[in-house]
Coordinates of C-alpha atoms in Angstrom, one line a residue:
Q26 CA 0.0 0.0 0.0
K27 CA 1.4 3.3 -1.0
L28 CA 1.0 6.2 1.5
S29 CA 1.3 9.9 0.8
S30 CA 3.8 12.0 2.5
Q31 CA 0.9 14.0 4.0
E32 CA -0.7 10.8 5.4
S33 CA 2.7 9.7 6.9
Q34 CA 3.0 13.1 8.6
K35 CA -0.5 13.0 10.0
A36 CA -0.1 9.4 11.3
T37 CA 3.1 10.4 13.2
K38 CA 1.8 13.8 14.2
N39 CA 4.5 15.4 12.0
F40 CA 7.1 13.0 13.2
D41 CA 6.7 14.0 16.8
T42 CA 9.7 13.0 18.9
K43 CA 7.4 11.8 21.6
L44 CA 6.3 9.0 19.3
M45 CA 9.8 8.0 18.4
I46 CA 10.4 4.3 19.4
G47 CA 13.8 3.6 17.8
E48 CA 16.7 5.0 15.9
G49 CA 19.5 3.5 13.8
G50 CA 21.7 4.2 10.8
F51 CA 18.7 4.2 8.5
G52 CA 16.9 6.9 10.4
K53 CA 14.2 7.0 13.0
V54 CA 11.2 4.8 13.8
Y55 CA 7.9 6.2 15.1
K56 CA 4.8 4.7 16.5
A57 CA 1.9 5.9 14.4
T58 CA -1.8 5.4 13.8
L59 CA -3.2 5.2 10.3
R60 CA -6.6 6.7 9.3
N61 CA -8.3 3.3 9.7
G62 CA -7.1 3.2 13.3
M63 CA -4.3 0.6 12.7
K64 CA -1.2 1.1 14.8
V65 CA 2.0 0.9 12.8
A66 CA 5.7 1.5 13.1
V67 CA 7.0 4.1 10.6
K68 CA 10.6 3.9 9.6
R69 CA 11.7 7.2 8.0
S70 CA 15.0 7.3 6.2
E71 CA 17.4 10.1 7.1
P72 CA 18.9 12.0 4.1
G73 CA 22.5 10.8 3.6
N74 CA 22.0 7.5 5.4
G75 CA 23.6 5.7 2.4
Q76 CA 20.5 4.1 1.0
G77 CA 19.5 5.4 -2.4
R78 CA 16.3 5.1 -4.3
P79 CA 17.2 1.8 -6.1
E80 CA 18.1 0.1 -2.8
F81 CA 14.9 1.5 -1.2
H82 CA 12.7 0.1 -4.1
T83 CA 14.5 -3.3 -3.9
E84 CA 13.8 -3.3 -0.1
I85 CA 10.1 -2.7 -0.8
I86 CA 9.9 -5.5 -3.3
V87 CA 11.7 -8.0 -1.0
L88 CA 9.8 -7.0 2.1
S89 CA 6.4 -7.1 0.3
S90 CA 6.9 -10.8 -0.4
I91 CA 8.0 -11.8 3.1
R92 CA 5.5 -13.5 5.5
H93 CA 7.1 -15.2 8.5
R94 CA 5.8 -15.5 12.1
H95 CA 9.1 -14.2 13.4
L96 CA 9.3 -11.1 11.2
V97 CA 7.2 -8.0 11.2
S98 CA 5.2 -7.5 8.0
L99 CA 5.5 -4.5 5.6
I100 CA 2.2 -2.6 5.6
G101 CA 3.1 0.1 3.2
Y102 CA 5.6 2.7 2.0
C103 CA 5.9 6.4 1.0
D104 CA 8.2 7.5 -1.8
E105 CA 7.3 11.1 -2.5
R106 CA 9.6 14.0 -3.0
S107 CA 12.7 13.3 -0.8
E108 CA 10.8 11.0 1.6
M109 CA 11.7 7.3 1.8
I110 CA 9.4 5.7 4.5
L111 CA 8.5 2.1 5.3
V112 CA 5.5 1.2 7.3
Y113 CA 5.5 -2.0 9.4
E114 CA 3.0 -3.7 11.6
F115 CA 3.4 -2.4 15.2
M116 CA 4.3 -4.9 17.9
E117 CA 2.2 -3.9 20.9
K118 CA 4.2 -5.9 23.4
G119 CA 7.4 -4.0 22.8
T120 CA 10.8 -4.8 21.5
L121 CA 12.9 -7.9 22.2
R122 CA 15.2 -5.6 24.2
D123 CA 12.3 -4.5 26.3
H124 CA 11.8 -8.1 27.4
L125 CA 15.4 -9.0 27.8
Y126 CA 16.4 -6.0 29.9
I127 CA 14.8 -4.0 32.6
L128 CA 15.6 -0.2 32.8
N129 CA 16.7 0.8 36.3
G130 CA 14.6 3.8 37.2
E131 CA 15.4 7.3 35.9
S132 CA 19.1 6.4 35.0
Q133 CA 18.1 4.6 31.8
K134 CA 20.8 2.0 32.6
S135 CA 19.7 -1.5 31.7
S136 CA 20.0 -4.6 33.8
S137 CA 20.0 -8.2 32.4
Q138 CA 17.4 -9.0 35.0
S139 CA 14.1 -9.8 33.4
E140 CA 10.7 -11.5 34.1
L141 CA 11.6 -14.0 31.3
S142 CA 13.0 -17.4 32.2
W143 CA 16.1 -18.7 30.5
N144 CA 13.9 -21.1 28.5
Q145 CA 11.8 -18.2 27.3
R146 CA 14.9 -16.3 26.4
L147 CA 16.2 -19.3 24.5
E148 CA 12.9 -19.6 22.6
L149 CA 13.1 -15.9 21.6
C150 CA 16.7 -16.3 20.4
I151 CA 15.6 -19.4 18.3
G152 CA 12.7 -17.4 16.8
A153 CA 15.0 -14.5 15.9
A154 CA 17.5 -17.0 14.3
K155 CA 14.7 -18.6 12.3
G156 CA 13.6 -15.2 11.1
L157 CA 17.1 -14.2 10.1
D158 CA 17.6 -17.6 8.4
Y159 CA 14.4 -17.1 6.4
L160 CA 15.5 -13.6 5.3
H161 CA 18.9 -14.8 4.2
N162 CA 18.1 -18.2 2.7
S163 CA 14.4 -18.5 1.8
S164 CA 13.3 -15.1 0.4
G165 CA 15.4 -15.1 -2.7

């Protein structure tokens, strides 16, 4: 599904930093709500991140064909003007990091203590490995 730049801005409240849920070399990720009420994660490419239009289009084609229980699905994209945006399903229960580590109060320092048992942690690692294996060996 192709989204307009205007729709992406509206869904993220003009890329409000309060809605930012992640950041990496590609740019920033925001929690957003589409017009139909669906909660999504919006990955907005930063200018100069090294990814050009051909790579962006290839990523859309590859991600559009991926369906795996251990990977988030691509919902849509925006490719208008200078915007390169990918829209993924939003994982309500948080990130893997959220479950593996507990933030210690205001200091934002993480501890490896978690509510997860070591068996649950192992299952998460196996699931992540299966998702990566699928991306690298099965999606071509």
